[in-house]
mmCIF file of N, CA and C in Angstrom:
data_model
loop_
_atom_site.group_PDB
_atom_site.id
_atom_site.type_symbol
_atom_site.label_atom_id
_atom_site.label_comp_id
_atom_site.label_asym_id
_atom_site.label_seq_id
_atom_site.Cartn_x
_atom_site.Cartn_y
_atom_site.Cartn_z
ATOM 1 N N MET J 227 12.147 -16.916 -35.890
ATOM 2 C CA MET J 227 13.048 -16.507 -34.814
ATOM 3 C C MET J 227 11.975 -17.302 -33.570
ATOM 4 N N GLY J 228 13.465 -18.020 -32.501
ATOM 5 C CA GLY J 228 12.457 -18.012 -31.448
ATOM 6 C C GLY J 228 11.950 -17.364 -30.347
ATOM 7 N N SER J 229 11.703 -17.293 -29.113
ATOM 8 C CA SER J 229 11.605 -17.764 -27.732
ATOM 9 C C SER J 229 12.902 -17.019 -26.764
ATOM 10 N N ASP J 230 12.557 -15.906 -26.238
ATOM 11 C CA ASP J 230 14.167 -15.102 -24.930
ATOM 12 C C ASP J 230 13.651 -16.836 -24.776
ATOM 13 N N PRO J 231 14.809 -17.745 -24.294
ATOM 14 C CA PRO J 231 15.590 -19.137 -23.159
ATOM 15 C C PRO J 231 14.928 -18.239 -21.638
ATOM 16 N N ARG J 232 15.491 -17.092 -21.733
ATOM 17 C CA ARG J 232 15.771 -17.112 -20.002
ATOM 18 C C ARG J 232 13.986 -16.723 -20.164
ATOM 19 N N ILE J 233 13.479 -16.587 -20.364
ATOM 20 C CA ILE J 233 12.441 -15.960 -20.166
ATOM 21 C C ILE J 233 11.239 -17.167 -19.664
ATOM 22 N N VAL J 234 10.700 -17.375 -18.426
ATOM 23 C CA VAL J 234 9.639 -18.738 -18.749
ATOM 24 C C VAL J 234 8.230 -18.613 -18.139
ATOM 25 N N THR J 235 7.484 -18.877 -19.081
ATOM 26 C CA THR J 235 6.099 -18.474 -18.822
ATOM 27 C C THR J 235 5.449 -19.974 -18.546
ATOM 28 N N THR J 236 4.680 -19.738 -17.824
ATOM 29 C CA THR J 236 3.381 -21.183 -17.272
ATOM 30 C C THR J 236 2.366 -20.110 -17.337
ATOM 31 N N GLN J 237 2.104 -21.152 -17.161
ATOM 32 C CA GLN J 237 -0.117 -21.040 -17.171
ATOM 33 C C GLN J 237 -0.121 -21.526 -15.615
ATOM 34 N N THR J 238 0.540 -21.696 -15.097
ATOM 35 C CA THR J 238 0.340 -21.770 -13.747
ATOM 36 C C THR J 238 -1.235 -21.704 -13.033
ATOM 37 N N PRO J 239 -1.635 -22.242 -12.574
ATOM 38 C CA PRO J 239 -3.415 -21.310 -11.360
ATOM 39 C C PRO J 239 -3.019 -21.318 -10.399
ATOM 40 N N VAL J 240 -3.307 -20.160 -10.440
ATOM 41 C CA VAL J 240 -3.811 -19.255 -9.096
ATOM 42 C C VAL J 240 -4.220 -19.532 -8.501
ATOM 43 N N ASN J 241 -3.901 -19.975 -6.960
ATOM 44 C CA ASN J 241 -4.354 -20.372 -5.930
ATOM 45 C C ASN J 241 -5.179 -19.054 -5.399
ATOM 46 N N ALA J 242 -6.255 -20.638 -5.571
ATOM 47 C CA ALA J 242 -7.404 -18.810 -4.992
ATOM 48 C C ALA J 242 -7.489 -18.801 -3.294
ATOM 49 N N GLU J 243 -7.241 -19.771 -2.442
ATOM 50 C CA GLU J 243 -6.909 -19.367 -1.739
ATOM 51 C C GLU J 243 -5.303 -18.143 -0.809
ATOM 52 N N GLN J 244 -4.955 -18.546 -1.219
ATOM 53 C CA GLN J 244 -3.918 -17.803 -1.725
ATOM 54 C C GLN J 244 -3.827 -16.359 -1.422
ATOM 55 N N LEU J 245 -4.595 -16.106 -3.133
ATOM 56 C CA LEU J 245 -5.223 -15.291 -3.896
ATOM 57 C C LEU J 245 -5.521 -14.261 -2.467
ATOM 58 N N ASN J 246 -6.908 -14.595 -2.179
ATOM 59 C CA ASN J 246 -7.987 -14.493 -1.681
ATOM 60 C C ASN J 246 -6.963 -13.774 0.075
ATOM 61 N N TYR J 247 -6.154 -14.903 0.644
ATOM 62 C CA TYR J 247 -5.384 -14.023 1.467
ATOM 63 C C TYR J 247 -4.842 -12.681 1.574
ATOM 64 N N TYR J 248 -3.800 -12.600 0.570
ATOM 65 C CA TYR J 248 -3.766 -10.650 0.388
ATOM 66 C C TYR J 248 -4.150 -10.411 0.235
ATOM 67 N N THR J 249 -5.526 -10.313 -1.013
ATOM 68 C CA THR J 249 -6.443 -9.180 -1.387
ATOM 69 C C THR J 249 -7.025 -9.128 -0.011
ATOM 70 N N ARG J 250 -7.424 -10.038 1.321
ATOM 71 C CA ARG J 250 -7.752 -9.390 2.372
ATOM 72 C C ARG J 250 -7.074 -8.897 3.258
ATOM 73 N N LYS J 251 -5.588 -9.160 3.227
ATOM 74 C CA LYS J 251 -4.569 -8.680 3.891
ATOM 75 C C LYS J 251 -3.898 -6.877 3.684
ATOM 76 N N LEU J 252 -4.612 -6.880 2.121
ATOM 77 C CA LEU J 252 -4.562 -5.554 1.714
ATOM 78 C C LEU J 252 -5.696 -4.526 1.787
ATOM 79 N N ALA J 253 -6.549 -5.425 2.510
ATOM 80 C CA ALA J 253 -7.760 -4.767 2.672
ATOM 81 C C ALA J 253 -7.977 -3.982 4.022
ATOM 82 N N PHE J 254 -7.030 -4.622 4.883
ATOM 83 C CA PHE J 254 -6.985 -4.227 6.475
ATOM 84 C C PHE J 254 -5.526 -3.835 6.663
ATOM 85 N N GLU J 255 -4.829 -4.090 5.763
ATOM 86 C CA GLU J 255 -3.504 -3.110 6.242
ATOM 87 C C GLU J 255 -3.003 -1.637 5.509
ATOM 88 N N THR J 256 -2.116 -1.627 5.945
ATOM 89 C CA THR J 256 -1.244 -0.399 4.767
ATOM 90 C C THR J 256 -0.040 -0.633 6.031
ATOM 91 N N ASP J 257 1.117 0.557 4.494
ATOM 92 C CA ASP J 257 2.696 0.759 5.205
ATOM 93 C C ASP J 257 2.684 2.464 5.068
ATOM 94 N N SER J 258 3.243 2.590 5.442
ATOM 95 C CA SER J 258 3.708 4.068 5.998
ATOM 96 C C SER J 258 3.792 4.569 4.736
ATOM 97 N N TRP J 259 4.351 3.267 2.878
ATOM 98 C CA TRP J 259 4.590 4.639 2.338
ATOM 99 C C TRP J 259 3.160 4.599 1.691
ATOM 100 N N ASP J 260 2.682 3.994 2.062
ATOM 101 C CA ASP J 260 0.639 4.033 0.760
ATOM 102 C C ASP J 260 0.044 5.701 1.993
ATOM 103 N N LEU J 261 0.528 5.794 3.712
ATOM 104 C CA LEU J 261 -0.304 6.714 3.914
ATOM 105 C C LEU J 261 0.250 8.154 3.753
ATOM 106 N N TYR J 262 1.085 8.187 4.180
ATOM 107 C CA TYR J 262 1.935 9.059 3.603
ATOM 108 C C TYR J 262 1.293 9.600 1.919
ATOM 109 N N ALA J 263 1.011 8.683 0.979
ATOM 110 C CA ALA J 263 0.880 8.810 -0.181
ATOM 111 C C ALA J 263 -0.363 9.011 -0.244
ATOM 112 N N ALA J 264 -1.853 9.124 0.493
ATOM 113 C CA ALA J 264 -2.628 9.685 1.114
ATOM 114 C C ALA J 264 -2.786 10.602 1.490
ATOM 115 N N LEU J 265 -1.460 10.769 2.606
ATOM 116 C CA LEU J 265 -2.518 12.308 3.281
ATOM 117 C C LEU J 265 -2.118 13.092 2.091
ATOM 118 N N SER J 266 -0.639 12.406 1.810
ATOM 119 C CA SER J 266 0.058 14.100 0.717
ATOM 120 C C SER J 266 -1.249 14.010 -0.500
ATOM 121 N N ARG J 267 -2.785 13.440 -0.782
ATOM 122 C CA ARG J 267 -3.557 13.432 -2.052
ATOM 123 C C ARG J 267 -4.700 13.831 -1.437
ATOM 124 N N ASN J 268 -4.796 14.224 -0.072
ATOM 125 C CA ASN J 268 -5.495 14.658 0.993
ATOM 126 C C ASN J 268 -7.202 14.088 0.924
ATOM 127 N N GLU J 269 -6.365 12.861 1.131
ATOM 128 C CA GLU J 269 -7.661 12.151 0.842
ATOM 129 C C GLU J 269 -8.137 11.992 2.112
ATOM 130 N N PRO J 270 -9.345 11.089 1.900
ATOM 131 C CA PRO J 270 -10.705 11.609 4.033
ATOM 132 C C PRO J 270 -9.464 10.351 4.875
ATOM 133 N N VAL J 271 -8.569 10.591 5.280
ATOM 134 C CA VAL J 271 -7.728 9.178 5.752
ATOM 135 C C VAL J 271 -7.606 10.099 7.031
ATOM 136 N N VAL J 272 -7.852 9.532 8.313
ATOM 137 C CA VAL J 272 -7.781 10.378 9.928
ATOM 138 C C VAL J 272 -6.325 9.080 10.539
ATOM 139 N N VAL J 273 -5.111 9.034 10.965
ATOM 140 C CA VAL J 273 -4.118 8.702 11.639
ATOM 141 C C VAL J 273 -4.580 9.032 13.033
ATOM 142 N N VAL J 274 -5.018 7.187 13.388
ATOM 143 C CA VAL J 274 -4.747 7.389 14.936
ATOM 144 C C VAL J 274 -4.053 6.290 15.957
ATOM 145 N N ASP J 275 -3.612 7.643 16.382
ATOM 146 C CA ASP J 275 -2.069 7.294 17.338
ATOM 147 C C ASP J 275 -2.755 6.692 19.000
ATOM 148 N N GLY J 276 -3.395 4.800 18.861
ATOM 149 C CA GLY J 276 -3.820 4.115 19.535
ATOM 150 C C GLY J 276 -3.184 4.391 21.066
ATOM 151 N N ARG J 277 -1.358 4.247 20.956
ATOM 152 C CA ARG J 277 -0.662 4.408 22.454
ATOM 153 C C ARG J 277 -1.013 5.681 23.032
ATOM 154 N N SER J 278 -0.594 5.262 24.320
ATOM 155 C CA SER J 278 -0.990 6.502 25.417
ATOM 156 C C SER J 278 -0.541 8.410 25.443
ATOM 157 N N ALA J 279 -0.812 8.952 25.888
ATOM 158 C CA ALA J 279 -2.026 10.343 25.802
ATOM 159 C C ALA J 279 -0.497 10.420 25.960
ATOM 160 N N GLU J 280 0.574 10.484 26.567
ATOM 161 C CA GLU J 280 2.262 10.701 26.873
ATOM 162 C C GLU J 280 3.299 9.950 26.060
ATOM 163 N N ALA J 281 2.565 8.942 25.398
ATOM 164 C CA ALA J 281 4.017 8.352 23.924
ATOM 165 C C ALA J 281 3.882 9.271 22.772
ATOM 166 N N TYR J 282 1.581 9.547 22.822
ATOM 167 C CA TYR J 282 1.719 10.414 21.398
ATOM 168 C C TYR J 282 2.898 11.692 21.778
ATOM 169 N N ALA J 283 2.766 12.771 23.091
ATOM 170 C CA ALA J 283 3.253 13.541 23.565
ATOM 171 C C ALA J 283 4.675 14.114 22.524
ATOM 172 N N ARG J 284 4.849 12.774 23.602
ATOM 173 C CA ARG J 284 6.616 12.643 23.146
ATOM 174 C C ARG J 284 6.971 12.577 21.061
ATOM 175 N N GLU J 285 5.879 12.489 20.958
ATOM 176 C CA GLU J 285 6.403 11.846 19.307
ATOM 177 C C GLU J 285 5.064 10.856 18.933
ATOM 178 N N HIS J 286 4.533 11.770 17.284
ATOM 179 C CA HIS J 286 3.950 10.725 15.989
ATOM 180 C C HIS J 286 3.468 11.814 15.127
ATOM 181 N N ILE J 287 2.707 10.676 14.510
ATOM 182 C CA ILE J 287 2.581 11.102 13.300
ATOM 183 C C ILE J 287 2.199 12.053 13.065
ATOM 184 N N PRO J 288 2.897 13.499 12.199
ATOM 185 C CA PRO J 288 1.901 14.726 11.420
ATOM 186 C C PRO J 288 0.430 14.280 11.274
ATOM 187 N N GLY J 289 -0.368 15.001 12.440
ATOM 188 C CA GLY J 289 -1.639 14.997 11.921
ATOM 189 C C GLY J 289 -2.166 14.358 12.441
ATOM 190 N N ALA J 290 -1.853 12.988 13.076
ATOM 191 C CA ALA J 290 -1.953 11.646 13.760
ATOM 192 C C ALA J 290 -3.286 12.288 15.461
ATOM 193 N N VAL J 291 -3.991 11.644 15.026
ATOM 194 C CA VAL J 291 -4.844 12.826 17.140
ATOM 195 C C VAL J 291 -4.843 11.505 17.645
ATOM 196 N N SER J 292 -4.804 11.892 18.982
ATOM 197 C CA SER J 292 -4.302 10.579 20.452
ATOM 198 C C SER J 292 -5.814 10.058 20.367
ATOM 199 N N LEU J 293 -5.579 8.921 20.481
ATOM 200 C CA LEU J 293 -6.784 8.094 20.899
ATOM 201 C C LEU J 293 -6.637 7.020 20.953
ATOM 202 N N PRO J 294 -5.954 7.141 22.619
ATOM 203 C CA PRO J 294 -5.540 5.671 23.401
ATOM 204 C C PRO J 294 -6.466 4.578 23.428
ATOM 205 N N HIS J 295 -6.091 3.778 22.830
ATOM 206 C CA HIS J 295 -7.116 1.776 23.223
ATOM 207 C C HIS J 295 -7.799 1.694 24.178
ATOM 208 N N ARG J 296 -7.229 2.383 25.424
ATOM 209 C CA ARG J 296 -7.500 1.974 25.948
ATOM 210 C C ARG J 296 -9.245 2.996 27.178
ATOM 211 N N GLU J 297 -9.141 4.079 25.683
ATOM 212 C CA GLU J 297 -10.230 5.258 26.382
ATOM 213 C C GLU J 297 -10.774 4.801 24.975
ATOM 214 N N ILE J 298 -10.723 3.826 24.231
ATOM 215 C CA ILE J 298 -11.851 3.834 23.309
ATOM 216 C C ILE J 298 -13.686 3.486 23.334
ATOM 217 N N SER J 299 -14.072 4.537 23.414
ATOM 218 C CA SER J 299 -15.310 4.127 23.549
ATOM 219 C C SER J 299 -16.800 5.166 22.576
ATOM 220 N N ALA J 300 -17.977 4.689 22.935
ATOM 221 C CA ALA J 300 -19.130 4.938 22.140
ATOM 222 C C ALA J 300 -19.150 6.192 22.325
ATOM 223 N N ALA J 301 -18.885 7.419 22.940
ATOM 224 C CA ALA J 301 -18.354 8.566 23.832
ATOM 225 C C ALA J 301 -17.436 9.667 23.405
ATOM 226 N N SER J 302 -16.139 8.762 23.183
ATOM 227 C CA SER J 302 -14.954 9.493 23.159
ATOM 228 C C SER J 302 -14.849 9.352 21.408
ATOM 229 N N THR J 303 -15.863 8.549 20.676
ATOM 230 C CA THR J 303 -14.912 8.491 18.880
ATOM 231 C C THR J 303 -16.389 8.673 18.332
ATOM 232 N N GLU J 304 -17.947 9.731 19.140
ATOM 233 C CA GLU J 304 -18.988 10.384 18.532
ATOM 234 C C GLU J 304 -18.797 11.819 17.472
ATOM 235 N N HIS J 305 -17.685 12.129 18.342
ATOM 236 C CA HIS J 305 -16.777 13.710 17.189
ATOM 237 C C HIS J 305 -17.163 13.091 15.788
ATOM 238 N N LEU J 306 -16.194 11.617 15.540
ATOM 239 C CA LEU J 306 -15.778 11.344 14.482
ATOM 240 C C LEU J 306 -16.431 10.931 13.356
ATOM 241 N N ASP J 307 -15.734 11.519 12.090
ATOM 242 C CA ASP J 307 -16.614 10.842 11.198
ATOM 243 C C ASP J 307 -16.253 9.876 10.487
ATOM 244 N N ARG J 308 -17.218 8.772 9.957
ATOM 245 C CA ARG J 308 -17.566 7.334 9.408
ATOM 246 C C ARG J 308 -17.264 7.325 8.516
ATOM 247 N N ARG J 309 -17.404 8.331 8.036
ATOM 248 C CA ARG J 309 -17.295 8.433 6.154
ATOM 249 C C ARG J 309 -15.567 7.865 6.333
ATOM 250 N N LYS J 310 -14.717 8.524 6.964
ATOM 251 C CA LYS J 310 -13.345 8.480 7.033
ATOM 252 C C LYS J 310 -12.382 6.969 7.122
ATOM 253 N N LEU J 311 -11.901 6.671 6.245
ATOM 254 C CA LEU J 311 -10.828 5.810 6.977
ATOM 255 C C LEU J 311 -9.921 6.254 7.739
ATOM 256 N N TYR J 312 -9.690 4.941 8.893
ATOM 257 C CA TYR J 312 -9.026 5.182 9.994
ATOM 258 C C TYR J 312 -7.851 4.207 10.112
ATOM 259 N N VAL J 313 -6.652 5.035 10.101
ATOM 260 C CA VAL J 313 -4.802 4.089 9.576
ATOM 261 C C VAL J 313 -4.701 4.464 12.086
ATOM 262 N N CYS J 314 -4.486 3.356 11.853
ATOM 263 C CA CYS J 314 -4.421 3.039 13.772
ATOM 264 C C CYS J 314 -2.911 2.516 13.434
ATOM 265 N N TYR J 315 -2.406 3.324 14.359
ATOM 266 C CA TYR J 315 -0.371 2.847 14.498
ATOM 267 C C TYR J 315 -0.622 3.203 16.489
ATOM 268 N N CYS J 316 0.487 2.246 16.536
ATOM 269 C CA CYS J 316 1.574 1.961 17.385
ATOM 270 C C CYS J 316 2.326 2.430 17.411
ATOM 271 N N ASP J 317 3.862 1.576 18.066
ATOM 272 C CA ASP J 317 5.011 1.936 18.430
ATOM 273 C C ASP J 317 5.626 1.163 16.896
ATOM 274 N N GLY J 318 5.620 0.136 17.082
ATOM 275 C CA GLY J 318 5.336 -0.642 16.087
ATOM 276 C C GLY J 318 5.494 -2.362 16.541
ATOM 277 N N ILE J 319 6.083 -2.811 15.865
ATOM 278 C CA ILE J 319 6.632 -5.096 15.748
ATOM 279 C C ILE J 319 6.824 -4.736 17.309
ATOM 280 N N GLY J 320 5.763 -5.850 17.946
ATOM 281 C CA GLY J 320 5.926 -5.437 19.330
ATOM 282 C C GLY J 320 4.797 -5.041 20.215
ATOM 283 N N CYS J 321 4.003 -4.217 19.844
ATOM 284 C CA CYS J 321 3.603 -3.546 20.378
ATOM 285 C C CYS J 321 2.391 -3.867 19.686
ATOM 286 N N ASN J 322 0.788 -3.985 20.556
ATOM 287 C CA ASN J 322 -0.575 -4.351 19.338
ATOM 288 C C ASN J 322 -1.882 -3.409 19.934
ATOM 289 N N ALA J 323 -1.127 -2.322 20.375
ATOM 290 C CA ALA J 323 -1.925 -0.935 20.496
ATOM 291 C C ALA J 323 -2.955 -0.532 19.301
ATOM 292 N N SER J 324 -2.256 -1.470 18.086
ATOM 293 C CA SER J 324 -2.779 -0.454 16.313
ATOM 294 C C SER J 324 -4.446 -1.394 16.484
ATOM 295 N N THR J 325 -4.126 -2.448 16.971
ATOM 296 C CA THR J 325 -4.471 -3.612 16.252
ATOM 297 C C THR J 325 -5.481 -3.139 17.556
ATOM 298 N N GLU J 326 -5.686 -3.517 19.198
ATOM 299 C CA GLU J 326 -6.515 -2.772 19.890
ATOM 300 C C GLU J 326 -7.508 -1.935 18.963
ATOM 301 N N THR J 327 -7.126 -0.854 18.171
ATOM 302 C CA THR J 327 -7.175 0.596 18.292
ATOM 303 C C THR J 327 -8.576 0.128 17.164
ATOM 304 N N ALA J 328 -7.778 -0.545 16.216
ATOM 305 C CA ALA J 328 -8.455 -1.011 14.511
ATOM 306 C C ALA J 328 -9.564 -2.299 15.633
ATOM 307 N N LEU J 329 -9.598 -2.382 16.025
ATOM 308 C CA LEU J 329 -10.197 -3.798 16.118
ATOM 309 C C LEU J 329 -11.911 -3.146 17.428
ATOM 310 N N LYS J 330 -11.314 -2.207 17.821
ATOM 311 C CA LYS J 330 -12.189 -1.383 18.498
ATOM 312 C C LYS J 330 -12.762 -0.159 17.780
ATOM 313 N N LEU J 331 -12.618 0.053 17.653
ATOM 314 C CA LEU J 331 -12.764 0.968 16.271
ATOM 315 C C LEU J 331 -14.165 0.454 15.230
ATOM 316 N N LEU J 332 -13.859 -0.927 15.091
ATOM 317 C CA LEU J 332 -14.279 -1.874 14.082
ATOM 318 C C LEU J 332 -15.650 -2.071 14.853
ATOM 319 N N ARG J 333 -15.415 -2.776 16.149
ATOM 320 C CA ARG J 333 -16.393 -2.850 16.235
ATOM 321 C C ARG J 333 -17.625 -1.299 16.242
ATOM 322 N N LEU J 334 -16.946 -0.436 16.606
ATOM 323 C CA LEU J 334 -18.499 1.004 16.760
ATOM 324 C C LEU J 334 -18.460 1.197 15.348
ATOM 325 N N GLY J 335 -18.482 0.466 14.441
ATOM 326 C CA GLY J 335 -18.662 1.168 13.253
ATOM 327 C C GLY J 335 -17.405 1.527 12.068
ATOM 328 N N PHE J 336 -16.577 1.786 12.537
ATOM 329 C CA PHE J 336 -15.679 2.965 11.428
ATOM 330 C C PHE J 336 -14.964 1.501 10.470
ATOM 331 N N GLN J 337 -14.524 2.586 9.582
ATOM 332 C CA GLN J 337 -13.184 1.944 8.790
ATOM 333 C C GLN J 337 -12.021 1.486 8.385
ATOM 334 N N VAL J 338 -11.838 0.768 9.030
ATOM 335 C CA VAL J 338 -9.854 0.881 9.504
ATOM 336 C C VAL J 338 -9.039 0.120 8.834
ATOM 337 N N ARG J 339 -7.769 0.731 8.673
ATOM 338 C CA ARG J 339 -6.443 -0.426 8.368
ATOM 339 C C ARG J 339 -5.410 -0.319 9.176
ATOM 340 N N GLU J 340 -4.886 -1.075 9.471
ATOM 341 C CA GLU J 340 -3.360 -1.265 10.669
ATOM 342 C C GLU J 340 -2.150 -0.407 9.563
ATOM 343 N N LEU J 341 -1.829 0.021 10.490
ATOM 344 C CA LEU J 341 -0.364 0.792 9.948
ATOM 345 C C LEU J 341 0.708 -0.005 10.478
ATOM 346 N N ILE J 342 0.911 -1.490 9.392
ATOM 347 C CA ILE J 342 2.340 -1.802 9.485
ATOM 348 C C ILE J 342 3.604 -1.669 9.992
ATOM 349 N N GLY J 343 4.124 -1.373 11.107
ATOM 350 C CA GLY J 343 5.097 -1.685 11.222
ATOM 351 C C GLY J 343 5.576 -0.058 12.092
ATOM 352 N N GLY J 344 4.089 0.714 11.953
ATOM 353 C CA GLY J 344 3.823 1.503 13.594
ATOM 354 C C GLY J 344 4.895 2.666 12.895
ATOM 355 N N MET J 345 4.735 2.964 14.252
ATOM 356 C CA MET J 345 5.961 4.803 14.235
ATOM 357 C C MET J 345 7.369 3.849 13.843
ATOM 358 N N ASP J 346 7.654 2.698 14.284
ATOM 359 C CA ASP J 346 8.734 2.712 13.859
ATOM 360 C C ASP J 346 9.708 2.530 12.650
ATOM 361 N N TRP J 347 8.290 2.143 11.724
ATOM 362 C CA TRP J 347 8.542 2.147 10.095
ATOM 363 C C TRP J 347 8.118 3.612 9.602
ATOM 364 N N TRP J 348 7.072 4.004 9.660
ATOM 365 C CA TRP J 348 6.626 5.524 9.366
ATOM 366 C C TRP J 348 8.494 6.805 9.170
ATOM 367 N N LYS J 349 9.433 6.380 10.655
ATOM 368 C CA LYS J 349 10.556 7.140 11.116
ATOM 369 C C LYS J 349 11.371 6.658 10.203
ATOM 370 N N ARG J 350 11.401 4.894 10.115
ATOM 371 C CA ARG J 350 12.762 4.415 9.666
ATOM 372 C C ARG J 350 12.555 4.521 7.980
ATOM 373 N N ASP J 351 11.259 4.930 7.657
ATOM 374 C CA ASP J 351 11.273 5.257 6.007
ATOM 375 C C ASP J 351 11.410 6.559 5.673
ATOM 376 N N GLY J 352 12.014 7.581 6.896
ATOM 377 C CA GLY J 352 12.364 8.900 6.560
ATOM 378 C C GLY J 352 11.545 9.444 6.859
ATOM 379 N N TYR J 353 10.349 9.831 6.883
ATOM 380 C CA TYR J 353 8.601 10.748 7.485
ATOM 381 C C TYR J 353 8.938 11.391 8.928
ATOM 382 N N ALA J 354 8.519 12.645 8.750
ATOM 383 C CA ALA J 354 8.783 13.206 9.929
ATOM 384 C C ALA J 354 7.939 13.504 11.207
ATOM 385 N N THR J 355 7.975 13.427 12.036
ATOM 386 C CA THR J 355 7.332 13.569 14.176
ATOM 387 C C THR J 355 6.502 14.528 13.925
ATOM 388 N N ALA J 356 6.324 14.921 15.000
ATOM 389 C CA ALA J 356 6.013 15.523 15.978
ATOM 390 C C ALA J 356 5.725 15.718 16.881
ATOM 391 N N GLY J 357 6.203 16.310 18.234
ATOM 392 C CA GLY J 357 5.425 16.445 19.658
ATOM 393 C C GLY J 357 7.022 16.560 19.904
ATOM 394 N N GLU J 358 7.002 16.199 21.446
ATOM 395 C CA GLU J 358 8.658 16.675 21.996
ATOM 396 C C GLU J 358 9.434 16.985 21.327
ATOM 397 N N THR J 359 9.994 15.314 20.633
ATOM 398 C CA THR J 359 11.243 14.912 20.138
ATOM 399 C C THR J 359 11.399 14.743 19.163
ATOM 400 N N ALA J 360 9.872 15.378 18.010
ATOM 401 C CA ALA J 360 10.281 15.634 16.078
ATOM 402 C C ALA J 360 11.396 15.777 15.751
ATOM 403 N N GLN J 361 10.740 14.193 15.017
ATOM 404 C CA GLN J 361 12.803 14.108 14.012
ATOM 405 C C GLN J 361 12.242 14.509 12.730
ATOM 406 N N VAL J 362 13.031 15.655 12.341
ATOM 407 C CA VAL J 362 13.179 15.828 10.921
ATOM 408 C C VAL J 362 13.227 14.517 9.391
ATOM 409 N N GLY J 363 11.799 15.534 8.637
ATOM 410 C CA GLY J 363 12.112 13.774 7.096
ATOM 411 C C GLY J 363 11.388 14.566 6.530
ATOM 412 N N ALA J 364 10.696 13.899 5.263
ATOM 413 C CA ALA J 364 10.552 13.931 4.459
ATOM 414 C C ALA J 364 8.779 14.353 4.875
ATOM 415 N N GLU J 365 8.515 16.078 4.389
ATOM 416 C CA GLU J 365 6.956 16.684 4.733
ATOM 417 C C GLU J 365 6.009 16.312 4.692
ATOM 418 N N ILE J 366 4.655 16.100 4.898
ATOM 419 C CA ILE J 366 3.396 15.683 4.234
ATOM 420 C C ILE J 366 3.135 17.085 3.777
ATOM 421 N N THR J 367 2.925 17.278 2.389
ATOM 422 C CA THR J 367 2.243 18.945 2.119
ATOM 423 C C THR J 367 1.163 18.909 1.497
ATOM 424 N N CYS J 368 0.291 20.594 1.240
ATOM 425 C CA CYS J 368 -1.235 19.525 -0.407
ATOM 426 C C CYS J 368 -0.984 20.071 -0.908
ATOM 427 N N GLY J 369 -1.796 19.060 -1.364
ATOM 428 C CA GLY J 369 -1.184 19.162 -2.852
ATOM 429 C C GLY J 369 -2.812 19.521 -3.730
ATOM 430 N N CYS J 370 -3.069 20.981 -3.288
ATOM 431 C CA CYS J 370 -4.130 21.418 -3.632
ATOM 432 C C CYS J 370 -3.876 22.245 -3.964
#
């Protein structure tokens, strides 16, 4: 019996630079599905909305804390638990508040990741939002 001619196997060596790139990328960012799953499992994650207080009031990820990146300092974060992972987000593509938030929290010694796609992709993936213009979607429920 011969092997299936449709299956091609090669022993291509792993590109170490590319492997490092993807590994590092996943260490620095997360997507909405992974965040939703982490929240559903009650993992030690804090979701941080780095936009203005007004944008947060209009609509935000349920359970997120409002921490506008322009107001981040040692004093404004002294109450936060440094043992947790802080996932930072903003509106999405075209907005860099999540990057600003992550950078400032990282400089203060927090573990951070950036939510790729921000609020836009969170909603696009069908998850609920909270706030004045909240949208119905998949709710995060406690798994305990």
